[in-house]
Coordinates of C-alpha atoms in Angstrom, one line a residue:
Chain D
X733 CA 87.0 135.0 94.5
X734 CA 85.3 134.2 97.8
X735 CA 86.2 130.7 99.0
X736 CA 85.3 128.5 101.8
X737 CA 87.5 125.6 102.9
X738 CA 86.3 122.8 105.2
X739 CA 89.1 121.5 107.5
X740 CA 89.3 119.1 110.3
X741 CA 91.6 118.3 113.2
X742 CA 92.7 114.6 113.2
X743 CA 95.0 112.1 114.9
X744 CA 98.4 112.5 113.1
X745 CA 98.3 109.8 110.2
X746 CA 102.0 109.9 110.0
X747 CA 102.5 108.7 113.6
X748 CA 104.2 105.3 113.8
X749 CA 101.8 102.4 113.1
X750 CA 102.8 100.9 116.5
X751 CA 101.4 103.9 118.3
X752 CA 98.0 103.3 117.0
X753 CA 95.6 101.8 119.6
X754 CA 91.9 101.2 119.8
X755 CA 89.8 101.0 123.0
X756 CA 87.5 98.1 122.2
X757 CA 85.0 98.9 124.8
X758 CA 84.2 102.3 123.3
X759 CA 85.1 101.6 119.7
X760 CA 87.4 104.6 119.8
X761 CA 90.8 105.4 118.8
X762 CA 93.1 106.1 121.9
X763 CA 95.0 109.4 121.0
X764 CA 98.7 108.3 120.8
X765 CA 100.8 109.7 123.7
X766 CA 103.1 112.5 122.9
X767 CA 101.8 112.9 119.3
X768 CA 100.1 116.2 118.6
X769 CA 97.0 116.2 116.4
X770 CA 97.3 117.8 113.0
X771 CA 95.1 119.4 110.3
X772 CA 93.9 116.6 108.1
X773 CA 96.3 116.4 105.3
X774 CA 93.7 116.2 102.6
X775 CA 92.2 119.4 103.9
X776 CA 95.6 121.0 103.8
X777 CA 95.5 120.2 100.0
X778 CA 92.1 122.1 99.9
X779 CA 93.5 125.0 101.7
X780 CA 96.4 125.1 99.2
X781 CA 94.0 125.0 96.3
X782 CA 92.2 128.0 97.6
X783 CA 95.5 129.8 98.3
X784 CA 96.8 129.3 94.6
X785 CA 93.5 130.9 93.4
X786 CA 94.0 133.8 96.0
X787 CA 97.5 134.2 94.8
X788 CA 96.4 134.5 91.2
X789 CA 93.1 136.5 91.3
X790 CA 92.9 137.7 95.0
X791 CA 89.9 137.1 97.2
X792 CA 89.1 135.9 100.6
X793 CA 89.3 132.6 102.2
X794 CA 87.3 131.4 105.1
X795 CA 88.1 128.1 106.9
X796 CA 85.4 126.1 108.9
X797 CA 86.3 123.3 111.2
X798 CA 83.9 121.2 113.2
X799 CA 84.8 119.3 116.4
X800 CA 85.5 119.5 120.1
X801 CA 88.7 119.8 121.8
X802 CA 90.2 121.7 118.8
X803 CA 93.6 123.0 119.7
X804 CA 93.9 126.6 118.5
X805 CA 97.5 126.2 117.4
X806 CA 96.4 123.4 115.2
X807 CA 93.3 124.6 113.7
X808 CA 94.7 128.0 113.0
X809 CA 97.2 126.6 110.5
X810 CA 95.1 127.7 107.5
X811 CA 95.2 131.2 108.8
X812 CA 99.0 130.8 109.2
X813 CA 99.2 129.6 105.5
X814 CA 97.3 132.6 104.2
X815 CA 93.5 132.2 104.9
X816 CA 91.6 135.2 106.2
X817 CA 88.9 133.9 108.6
X818 CA 88.4 130.8 110.8
X819 CA 85.1 129.6 112.0
X820 CA 84.9 126.7 114.5
X821 CA 81.7 124.8 114.9
X822 CA 82.5 123.9 118.4
X823 CA 79.8 122.3 120.6
X824 CA 79.4 118.9 122.0
X825 CA 76.2 118.4 120.0
X826 CA 78.4 118.6 116.8
X827 CA 80.4 115.6 118.2
X828 CA 80.4 112.0 117.2
X829 CA 78.7 112.6 113.9
X830 CA 78.9 110.7 110.6
X831 CA 79.2 112.0 107.0
X832 CA 75.6 112.9 107.0
X833 CA 75.5 114.9 110.2
X834 CA 78.8 116.6 109.5
X835 CA 77.9 117.6 106.0
X836 CA 74.6 118.9 107.3
X837 CA 76.2 121.2 109.9
X838 CA 78.8 122.3 107.4
X839 CA 76.2 123.0 104.7
X840 CA 74.2 125.1 107.0
X841 CA 77.2 127.2 108.0
X842 CA 78.1 127.8 104.5
X843 CA 74.5 128.9 103.8
X844 CA 74.8 131.3 106.5
X845 CA 78.1 132.7 105.0
X846 CA 76.1 133.1 101.7
X847 CA 78.5 134.9 99.7
X848 CA 80.9 132.4 98.1
X849 CA 82.2 131.3 94.7
X850 CA 83.9 127.9 95.6
X851 CA 83.6 125.6 98.5
X852 CA 86.8 123.4 98.9
X853 CA 87.0 120.1 100.8
X854 CA 89.6 117.5 100.9
X855 CA 88.7 114.4 98.9
X856 CA 88.3 112.5 102.3
X857 CA 89.6 112.8 105.7
X858 CA 92.6 110.6 107.0
X859 CA 90.7 109.4 110.0
X860 CA 87.5 107.7 108.7
X861 CA 88.4 107.8 105.0
X862 CA 84.7 108.3 104.3
X863 CA 85.1 110.6 101.4
X864 CA 81.4 111.8 101.4
X865 CA 81.2 115.1 103.1
X866 CA 82.2 117.2 100.2
X867 CA 79.5 115.6 97.9
X868 CA 77.1 115.8 100.6
X869 CA 77.5 119.5 101.2
X870 CA 77.1 120.0 97.4
X871 CA 74.0 118.0 97.4
X872 CA 72.5 119.8 100.4
X873 CA 73.2 123.1 99.0
X874 CA 72.2 122.2 95.4
X875 CA 75.7 123.1 94.1
X876 CA 77.5 121.5 91.2
X877 CA 80.5 119.4 92.4
X878 CA 83.7 118.2 91.0
X879 CA 85.6 115.7 93.1
X880 CA 89.3 114.5 93.2
X881 CA 90.8 117.7 91.7
X882 CA 94.5 118.1 91.1
X883 CA 94.5 121.5 89.5
X884 CA 91.9 124.4 89.2
X885 CA 92.0 127.3 86.9
X886 CA 89.4 130.1 86.9
X887 CA 88.4 131.5 83.4
X888 CA 85.4 133.6 82.6
X889 CA 83.7 133.0 85.8
X890 CA 84.0 129.2 85.5
X891 CA 86.3 126.7 87.0
X892 CA 88.3 124.4 84.8
X893 CA 89.2 121.4 87.0
X894 CA 91.6 118.5 86.3
X895 CA 90.0 115.6 87.8
X896 CA 92.0 112.5 88.7
X897 CA 90.4 109.3 87.3
X898 CA 91.3 105.8 87.2
X899 CA 92.7 106.1 83.6
X900 CA 94.6 109.4 84.1
X901 CA 92.8 112.7 84.4
X902 CA 89.8 114.6 82.7
X903 CA 89.3 118.4 82.4
X904 CA 85.8 119.4 83.6
X905 CA 84.4 122.8 83.3
X906 CA 81.9 123.9 86.0
X907 CA 79.9 126.8 86.6
X908 CA 80.3 128.7 89.8
X909 CA 79.4 128.7 92.6
X910 CA 80.6 125.1 93.0
X911 CA 82.0 122.6 95.4
X912 CA 85.4 121.0 94.6
X913 CA 87.1 118.3 96.6
X914 CA 90.9 118.1 96.3
X915 CA 93.2 115.1 96.0
X916 CA 96.8 114.8 97.1
X917 CA 97.9 115.0 93.3
X918 CA 97.5 118.8 93.7
X919 CA 101.0 118.9 95.1
X920 CA 102.7 119.9 98.4
X921 CA 100.8 122.5 100.4
X922 CA 102.9 125.5 101.4
X923 CA 104.6 126.0 104.9
X924 CA 103.3 128.8 107.0
X925 CA 105.7 131.7 107.0
X926 CA 106.8 133.3 110.4
X927 CA 104.8 136.3 109.5
X928 CA 101.7 134.1 108.8
X929 CA 102.1 132.3 112.1
X930 CA 102.3 135.6 114.0
X931 CA 99.4 136.9 112.2
X932 CA 97.3 133.7 113.0
X933 CA 98.2 134.1 116.7
X934 CA 96.6 137.5 116.8
X935 CA 93.4 136.4 114.9
X936 CA 90.6 135.1 117.0
X937 CA 88.4 132.2 115.7
X938 CA 84.8 132.8 115.4
X939 CA 82.7 130.2 117.3
X940 CA 79.3 129.1 116.0
X941 CA 76.8 126.9 118.1
X942 CA 74.0 125.0 116.6
X943 CA 71.6 127.9 117.3
X944 CA 74.0 130.2 115.3
X945 CA 73.4 128.2 112.1
X946 CA 69.8 127.4 112.7
X947 CA 70.0 123.7 113.1
X948 CA 68.2 121.4 115.6
X949 CA 70.5 119.4 117.7
X950 CA 68.6 116.2 116.5
X951 CA 70.0 116.7 113.1
X952 CA 73.7 117.1 114.0
X953 CA 76.5 115.1 115.6
X954 CA 75.6 111.8 117.1
X955 CA 71.9 112.3 116.9
X956 CA 71.9 113.1 113.2
X957 CA 73.8 110.0 112.2
X958 CA 72.5 107.7 109.3
X959 CA 75.1 105.0 110.1
X960 CA 76.1 103.0 113.1
X961 CA 79.6 101.9 113.9
X962 CA 79.2 98.4 115.1
X963 CA 83.0 97.6 115.6
X964 CA 86.4 99.1 115.2
X965 CA 89.3 96.7 115.2
X966 CA 93.0 96.3 114.0
X967 CA 93.4 93.5 111.5
X968 CA 95.6 90.7 112.8
X969 CA 98.8 90.4 111.0
X970 CA 99.9 86.7 110.3
X971 CA 103.6 87.5 110.7
X972 CA 104.7 84.2 109.2
X973 CA 107.7 85.7 107.3
X974 CA 110.5 83.2 106.5
X975 CA 113.8 85.2 106.6
X976 CA 116.1 83.6 103.9
X977 CA 119.6 83.5 105.3
X978 CA 123.0 83.7 103.7
X979 CA 126.6 84.7 104.4
X980 CA 126.0 88.0 102.6
X981 CA 123.0 90.0 101.3
X982 CA 124.1 88.6 97.7
X983 CA 124.0 85.1 98.9
X984 CA 120.6 85.5 100.9
X985 CA 119.1 87.1 97.7
X986 CA 120.3 84.2 95.5
X987 CA 118.8 81.8 98.0
X988 CA 115.6 83.8 97.9
X989 CA 115.4 83.3 94.2
X990 CA 115.9 79.6 94.6
X991 CA 113.3 79.5 97.4
X992 CA 110.7 81.2 95.3
X993 CA 111.5 78.8 92.4
X994 CA 111.0 75.9 94.8
X995 CA 107.7 77.2 96.0
X996 CA 106.7 77.5 92.3
X997 CA 106.2 81.3 92.7
X998 CA 108.8 82.1 89.9
Chain S
X1301 CA 54.6 102.7 100.7
X1302 CA 56.5 100.2 98.5
X1303 CA 58.8 97.8 100.1
X1304 CA 62.5 97.9 99.6
X1305 CA 63.7 94.7 98.1
X1306 CA 66.6 93.3 96.3
X1307 CA 70.2 93.9 95.6
X1308 CA 71.3 96.3 92.9
X1309 CA 74.7 96.6 91.3
X1310 CA 75.8 99.8 89.3
X1311 CA 77.9 98.3 86.5
X1312 CA 80.7 100.3 84.9
X1313 CA 81.9 99.5 81.3
X1314 CA 85.3 100.2 79.8
X1315 CA 86.0 100.0 76.1
X1316 CA 82.8 98.4 75.3
X1317 CA 83.1 95.7 77.9
X1318 CA 81.9 95.2 81.5
X1319 CA 84.6 96.5 83.8
X1320 CA 86.3 94.0 86.0
X1321 CA 84.9 95.7 89.1
X1322 CA 81.4 95.2 87.6
X1323 CA 81.9 91.5 87.5
X1324 CA 83.3 91.5 91.0
X1325 CA 80.2 93.5 92.3
X1326 CA 77.9 91.0 90.5
X1327 CA 79.6 88.1 92.2
X1328 CA 79.3 89.8 95.6
X1329 CA 75.9 91.0 94.9
X1330 CA 74.7 87.5 93.9
X1331 CA 75.8 86.1 97.2
X1332 CA 74.1 88.7 99.2
X1333 CA 70.9 88.5 97.1
X1334 CA 70.9 84.7 97.7
X1335 CA 71.5 85.2 101.5
X1336 CA 68.4 87.4 101.5
X1337 CA 66.4 85.2 99.2
X1338 CA 65.9 88.2 96.8
X1339 CA 66.8 89.4 93.2
X1340 CA 70.0 90.7 92.0
X1341 CA 69.7 93.5 89.4
X1342 CA 72.3 95.3 87.4
X1343 CA 72.2 98.8 86.3
X1344 CA 74.1 99.9 83.0
X1345 CA 74.3 103.5 82.3
X1346 CA 75.9 105.1 79.3
X1347 CA 75.7 105.6 75.6
X1348 CA 75.7 102.4 73.3
X1349 CA 75.9 100.0 76.3
X1350 CA 72.7 98.1 75.8
X1351 CA 74.7 95.1 74.4
X1352 CA 76.1 94.7 77.8
X1353 CA 72.8 93.8 79.6
X1354 CA 73.3 90.1 78.7
X1355 CA 76.8 90.1 79.9
X1356 CA 75.7 91.4 83.4
X1357 CA 73.1 88.5 83.3
X1358 CA 75.9 86.0 82.4
X1359 CA 77.8 87.1 85.4
X1360 CA 75.0 86.6 87.9
X1361 CA 72.2 89.3 87.4
X1362 CA 68.5 88.3 87.5
X1363 CA 67.6 91.6 85.8
X1364 CA 69.4 94.2 83.9
X1365 CA 68.3 97.8 83.7
X1366 CA 69.6 99.7 80.8
X1367 CA 69.8 103.6 80.6
X1368 CA 71.1 104.3 77.2
X1369 CA 71.4 108.0 76.1
X1370 CA 74.0 110.0 74.1
X1371 CA 73.9 112.5 77.1
X1372 CA 75.3 109.7 79.1
X1373 CA 78.4 109.2 76.9
X1374 CA 80.8 110.6 79.6
X1375 CA 80.4 110.3 83.3
X1376 CA 79.1 113.5 84.7
X1377 CA 77.8 113.9 88.4
X1378 CA 74.5 115.7 87.6
X1379 CA 73.4 113.4 84.7
X1380 CA 74.5 110.1 86.4
X1381 CA 73.0 111.1 89.9
X1382 CA 69.7 111.9 88.2
X1383 CA 69.6 108.7 86.3
X1384 CA 70.4 106.5 89.3
X1385 CA 67.9 108.3 91.4
X1386 CA 65.3 107.5 88.8
X1387 CA 66.3 103.8 88.6
X1388 CA 66.5 103.3 92.4
X1389 CA 63.1 105.0 92.8
X1390 CA 61.6 102.6 90.3
X1391 CA 63.2 99.4 91.5
X1392 CA 63.4 100.4 95.2
X1393 CA 66.4 98.1 96.2
X1394 CA 67.5 97.3 99.7
X1395 CA 71.2 97.5 98.8
X1396 CA 73.0 99.3 96.2
X1397 CA 76.7 98.5 95.3
X1398 CA 79.1 100.5 93.3
X1399 CA 82.9 100.2 92.6
X1400 CA 85.3 102.3 94.6
X1401 CA 86.4 103.9 91.3
X1402 CA 86.8 107.5 90.2
X1403 CA 83.0 107.2 89.1
X1404 CA 81.8 105.4 92.1
X1405 CA 83.6 107.6 94.6
X1406 CA 81.8 110.7 93.0
X1407 CA 78.4 109.0 92.4
X1408 CA 77.7 107.1 95.5
X1409 CA 77.9 109.8 98.1
X1410 CA 76.0 112.3 96.1
X1411 CA 73.3 109.8 95.3
X1412 CA 73.1 108.8 99.0
X1413 CA 72.5 112.4 100.1
X1414 CA 69.9 112.9 97.5
X1415 CA 68.0 109.6 98.6
X1416 CA 68.4 110.7 102.2
X1417 CA 70.5 107.7 103.0
X1418 CA 74.1 106.9 103.6
X1419 CA 77.0 105.2 102.0
X1420 CA 80.1 103.3 103.2
X1421 CA 83.0 103.9 100.9
X1422 CA 85.7 101.4 99.8
X1423 CA 84.4 98.3 101.6
X1424 CA 86.5 95.2 101.7
X1425 CA 83.9 92.8 103.0
X1426 CA 80.0 92.8 102.8
X1427 CA 77.8 90.4 104.6
X1428 CA 74.1 90.1 105.7
X1429 CA 73.6 90.2 109.4
X1430 CA 71.7 86.9 110.1
X1431 CA 69.4 88.6 112.8
X1432 CA 68.8 92.1 111.5
X1433 CA 69.2 91.2 107.8
X1434 CA 71.1 94.5 107.5
X1435 CA 74.2 94.8 105.5
X1436 CA 77.5 94.7 107.4
X1437 CA 79.9 96.9 105.8
X1438 CA 83.6 96.4 106.6
X1439 CA 86.0 99.1 105.4
X1440 CA 89.6 100.2 106.2
X1441 CA 89.7 103.4 108.3
X1442 CA 92.6 105.5 109.7
X1443 CA 94.6 105.0 106.6
X1444 CA 94.5 101.1 106.9
X1445 CA 95.5 101.2 110.6
X1446 CA 92.1 99.8 111.6
X1447 CA 88.9 98.5 110.0
X1448 CA 85.4 99.4 110.9
X1449 CA 82.1 97.6 110.5
X1450 CA 79.2 100.0 109.8
X1451 CA 75.5 99.5 109.3
X1452 CA 73.3 101.9 107.5
X1453 CA 69.9 102.6 109.2
X1454 CA 68.1 103.9 106.2
X1455 CA 67.4 102.4 102.9
X1456 CA 68.8 101.7 100.3
X1457 CA 71.9 100.7 102.1
X1458 CA 74.7 102.0 99.7
X1459 CA 78.3 100.7 99.6
X1460 CA 81.2 101.0 97.3
X1461 CA 83.6 98.1 97.0
X1462 CA 87.3 98.2 96.5
X1463 CA 88.7 96.6 93.2
X1464 CA 89.9 93.0 93.6
X1465 CA 88.2 92.7 97.0
X1466 CA 85.4 90.4 95.6
X1467 CA 85.6 87.4 93.2
X1468 CA 83.5 87.4 90.1
X1469 CA 81.4 84.3 89.2
X1470 CA 82.2 82.2 86.2
X1471 CA 80.6 83.7 83.1
X1472 CA 77.7 81.6 82.2
X1473 CA 76.0 82.5 78.8
X1474 CA 73.1 80.0 79.6
X1475 CA 72.0 82.1 82.5
X1476 CA 68.5 83.6 81.9
X1477 CA 67.3 87.1 82.9
X1478 CA 65.2 90.0 82.0
X1479 CA 66.5 93.2 80.3
X1480 CA 64.4 96.3 81.1
X1481 CA 65.0 99.7 79.3
X1482 CA 64.7 102.8 81.3
X1483 CA 64.4 106.2 79.7
X1484 CA 67.1 108.7 80.9
X1485 CA 64.6 111.6 80.9
X1486 CA 67.5 114.0 81.2
X1487 CA 67.2 117.8 80.8
X1488 CA 70.6 118.9 79.2
X1489 CA 70.4 122.4 80.9
X1490 CA 70.4 120.6 84.3
X1491 CA 74.0 119.3 83.6
X1492 CA 76.3 121.9 85.1
X1493 CA 79.6 120.5 84.1
X1494 CA 81.2 119.8 80.8
X1495 CA 84.0 117.3 80.1
X1496 CA 86.4 119.2 78.0
X1497 CA 89.1 116.5 77.6
X1498 CA 90.3 113.1 78.9
X1499 CA 93.9 112.6 79.2
X1500 CA 94.9 108.9 79.6
X1501 CA 98.0 108.4 81.7
X1502 CA 100.8 107.0 79.6
X1503 CA 102.1 103.5 80.6
X1504 CA 105.0 101.9 79.2
X1505 CA 104.5 98.0 79.4
X1506 CA 102.0 96.4 81.6
X1507 CA 99.5 98.4 83.6
X1508 CA 100.2 98.2 87.3
X1509 CA 96.6 97.0 88.1
X1510 CA 96.9 94.2 85.4
X1511 CA 100.5 93.0 86.3
X1512 CA 100.9 89.5 87.8
X1513 CA 104.3 90.5 89.3
X1514 CA 104.9 93.9 90.9
X1515 CA 108.3 95.2 92.0
X1516 CA 107.8 98.0 94.3
X1517 CA 110.3 100.4 95.9
X1518 CA 110.1 102.9 98.8
X1519 CA 112.1 105.9 100.0
X1520 CA 115.2 103.7 100.6
X1521 CA 115.7 103.3 96.8
X1522 CA 116.9 106.9 96.9
X1523 CA 116.8 108.0 93.4
X1524 CA 115.3 107.5 89.8
X1525 CA 118.4 105.7 88.8
X1526 CA 117.8 103.2 91.6
X1527 CA 114.3 102.7 90.3
X1528 CA 115.9 101.6 86.9
X1529 CA 117.1 98.6 88.6
X1530 CA 113.6 97.8 89.7
X1531 CA 112.3 98.3 86.2
X1532 CA 114.8 95.9 84.9
X1533 CA 113.7 93.1 87.3
X1534 CA 110.0 93.9 86.5
X1535 CA 110.6 93.6 82.8
X1536 CA 112.4 90.3 83.3
X1537 CA 109.4 89.0 85.1
X1538 CA 107.0 90.6 82.6
X1539 CA 105.6 92.6 85.6
X1540 CA 105.3 96.4 86.5
X1541 CA 106.9 98.8 88.9
X1542 CA 105.2 100.2 91.8
X1543 CA 106.2 102.6 94.6
X1544 CA 105.3 104.1 98.0
X1545 CA 104.4 107.7 98.2
X1546 CA 107.9 109.3 98.8
X1547 CA 109.4 108.1 95.5
X1548 CA 106.3 109.6 93.6
X1549 CA 106.6 112.9 95.6
X1550 CA 110.2 113.1 94.7
X1551 CA 109.5 112.4 91.0
X1552 CA 111.7 109.3 91.0
X1553 CA 108.7 107.4 89.4
X1554 CA 105.5 108.8 87.8
X1555 CA 102.6 109.5 90.4
X1556 CA 100.7 106.7 88.7
X1557 CA 103.1 104.1 90.2
X1558 CA 101.9 104.9 93.7
X1559 CA 100.4 101.8 95.6
X1560 CA 98.4 102.5 98.7
X1561 CA 95.3 104.0 100.1
X1562 CA 96.0 107.2 98.2
X1563 CA 97.3 105.4 95.1
X1564 CA 96.4 102.2 93.4
X1565 CA 94.9 99.1 94.9
X1566 CA 96.5 96.0 93.4
X1567 CA 96.5 92.2 94.1
X1568 CA 99.2 90.6 92.0
X1569 CA 100.4 87.0 92.3
X1570 CA 103.8 88.2 93.4
X1571 CA 104.7 91.5 95.3
X1572 CA 108.3 92.2 95.7
X1573 CA 108.8 95.1 98.1
X1574 CA 112.3 96.6 98.0
X1575 CA 113.5 99.1 100.7
X1576 CA 110.0 100.0 101.7
X1577 CA 108.9 99.8 105.4
X1578 CA 105.4 98.7 104.8
X1579 CA 103.3 101.5 106.4
X1580 CA 99.6 100.7 106.9
X1581 CA 98.9 103.4 104.3
X1582 CA 100.9 101.5 101.7
X1583 CA 99.9 98.0 102.7
X1584 CA 96.3 98.7 102.3
X1585 CA 97.0 99.1 98.5
X1586 CA 98.8 95.7 98.1
X1587 CA 97.8 93.4 101.1
X1588 CA 95.6 91.4 98.6
X1589 CA 98.8 90.2 96.9
X1590 CA 99.1 86.4 96.9
X1591 CA 102.8 86.3 97.9
X1592 CA 104.7 89.3 99.3
X1593 CA 108.5 89.1 99.2
X1594 CA 110.5 91.8 101.2
X1595 CA 114.1 93.1 100.8
X1596 CA 114.9 95.6 103.6
X1597 CA 118.0 96.3 105.7
X1598 CA 115.9 96.9 108.9
X1599 CA 114.9 93.5 110.4
X1600 CA 112.2 95.4 112.4
X1601 CA 110.4 96.9 109.4
X1602 CA 106.8 96.3 109.4
X1603 CA 107.0 94.7 105.8
X1604 CA 108.5 91.6 107.4
X1605 CA 105.2 91.1 109.3
X1606 CA 103.3 91.2 106.0
X1607 CA 105.7 89.3 103.8
X1608 CA 106.0 85.5 103.2
X1609 CA 109.7 85.5 102.4
X1610 CA 112.2 88.1 103.3
X1611 CA 115.9 89.0 103.0
X1612 CA 117.4 91.4 105.6
X1613 CA 120.1 93.3 103.8
X1614 CA 121.0 96.4 101.7
X1615 CA 118.9 96.2 98.5
X1616 CA 121.8 97.6 96.4
X1617 CA 123.6 94.5 97.2
X1618 CA 120.7 92.0 97.3
X1619 CA 118.7 93.1 94.3
X1620 CA 121.4 92.7 91.6
X1621 CA 122.2 89.2 92.8
X1622 CA 118.4 88.4 92.9
X1623 CA 117.9 89.6 89.5
X1624 CA 120.8 87.8 88.2
X1625 CA 119.7 84.5 89.7
X1626 CA 116.1 85.1 88.4
X1627 CA 117.3 85.6 85.0
X1628 CA 119.4 82.4 85.2
X1629 CA 116.4 80.4 86.5
X1630 CA 114.0 81.9 84.0
X1631 CA 116.5 81.0 81.1
X1632 CA 117.2 77.4 82.5

């Protein structure tokens, strides 16, 4: 199986909420002090999904990441986990894109790689929570797609995908090549081994510029956007909590029940 | 070139009825259409769903487009995208709304790319900009830490809306509208997936999304046994049990109990948050609750900024006393 996984470097979503700040003049997130960026957690599930197939059937995994200021120690994590190659779409023209321009650049890179059975993406990225790039790549490349996967089995040259739905899950069979987006229900991604980390350090990422994938700079990054961000803001919390007192937690809890009764909530 | 006009809602059906999200979208779509002075149309796609057209009209649509075909029995990306592409090209709406459901999340982006336009996923608020007349799409980003307002500079402007973010109109059977049948025109060989099986999640008692009272626990509960106490209280209040992510990851509760951006989005009358800190990620799944009550030993926990009432203390002491008193009050 030849697999491609799209990954992304993001602000650590597990950083404490208090460290999250926005610069209103630029509508941008201020990177929190002393918190290192990470690989998008949903993309890590996508890497894990590919690794499980590689464990079972063998094959090659190529990770692709788009962005600027990509820290090598961070974006090499898929290599440390067990992926074989890393391609970085690194150029300022790729920057500030939306789902459309990002999917376009990724799709053209995947087209250049040509030989693949499955393209994996996370179901969304933890920064913009857009959840469109995977389906967009599939549409641009004319591939069948299955989103929100929690389990993938390969049989007779087809993938059987357990797809998370609002009611439970469904089992979908899809012909290959296909694009699959992976959800967190897949289960914990593996930790890189020491050997994996050492191996990743020695491996060089391949850098591709817009010309390498045959795209015009007007179609990618900020220039290729279909959407415009008007405003980015932090919702105001009301913070009008009434702390119900008592001599002990037990007494406070009893008072809470009485309070809720009084307010006709119970 | 034809002009893009009107608001269109993709209506999902469940068990032969309009899904709650469809009625919410029609309520929101009605308002947007009125603000633009344009029509609201509903689209029903499926097999044996033509009877729902009048329902969509009763909930606010001026027109209902029905695509009824046995090939559309199950949601499949290829068939539904193809049918929706056809309907959109026929009706040419300015705005298309879908639910942020497992169907809408799959259908909206792929359809947007096919139509060479863009979608905003999981919106909380939609409004028409008075000057540009474009759709202002407000949605949570950065796991709920922030919200963003987007506009789309191509037509149709597509948005998915989160469950319970919008209010449906009162059902009005006297409302008049036109029903238009559209031929699916599907080529079965162009559907590249097959649904082999549908496995419903097993739910004991009331579904989390439907419960009026939810008792939710976080990492601080510490064990599956701890959650039994929450279940007991939930049963007493005829409610359901929810959780943050760590209890689900640790198998203290089923994965389906997770409330948050990566789990379920709920808006009960009463949300009792026990031993959970109230991360942005979690709160974006329950911030629509009418009343939030928190029990947490950390007075600085974020949940106290979200709650209406709170008790600062160890849940192991507070919860049994609370449950006992509730039982007494309910019996009295």
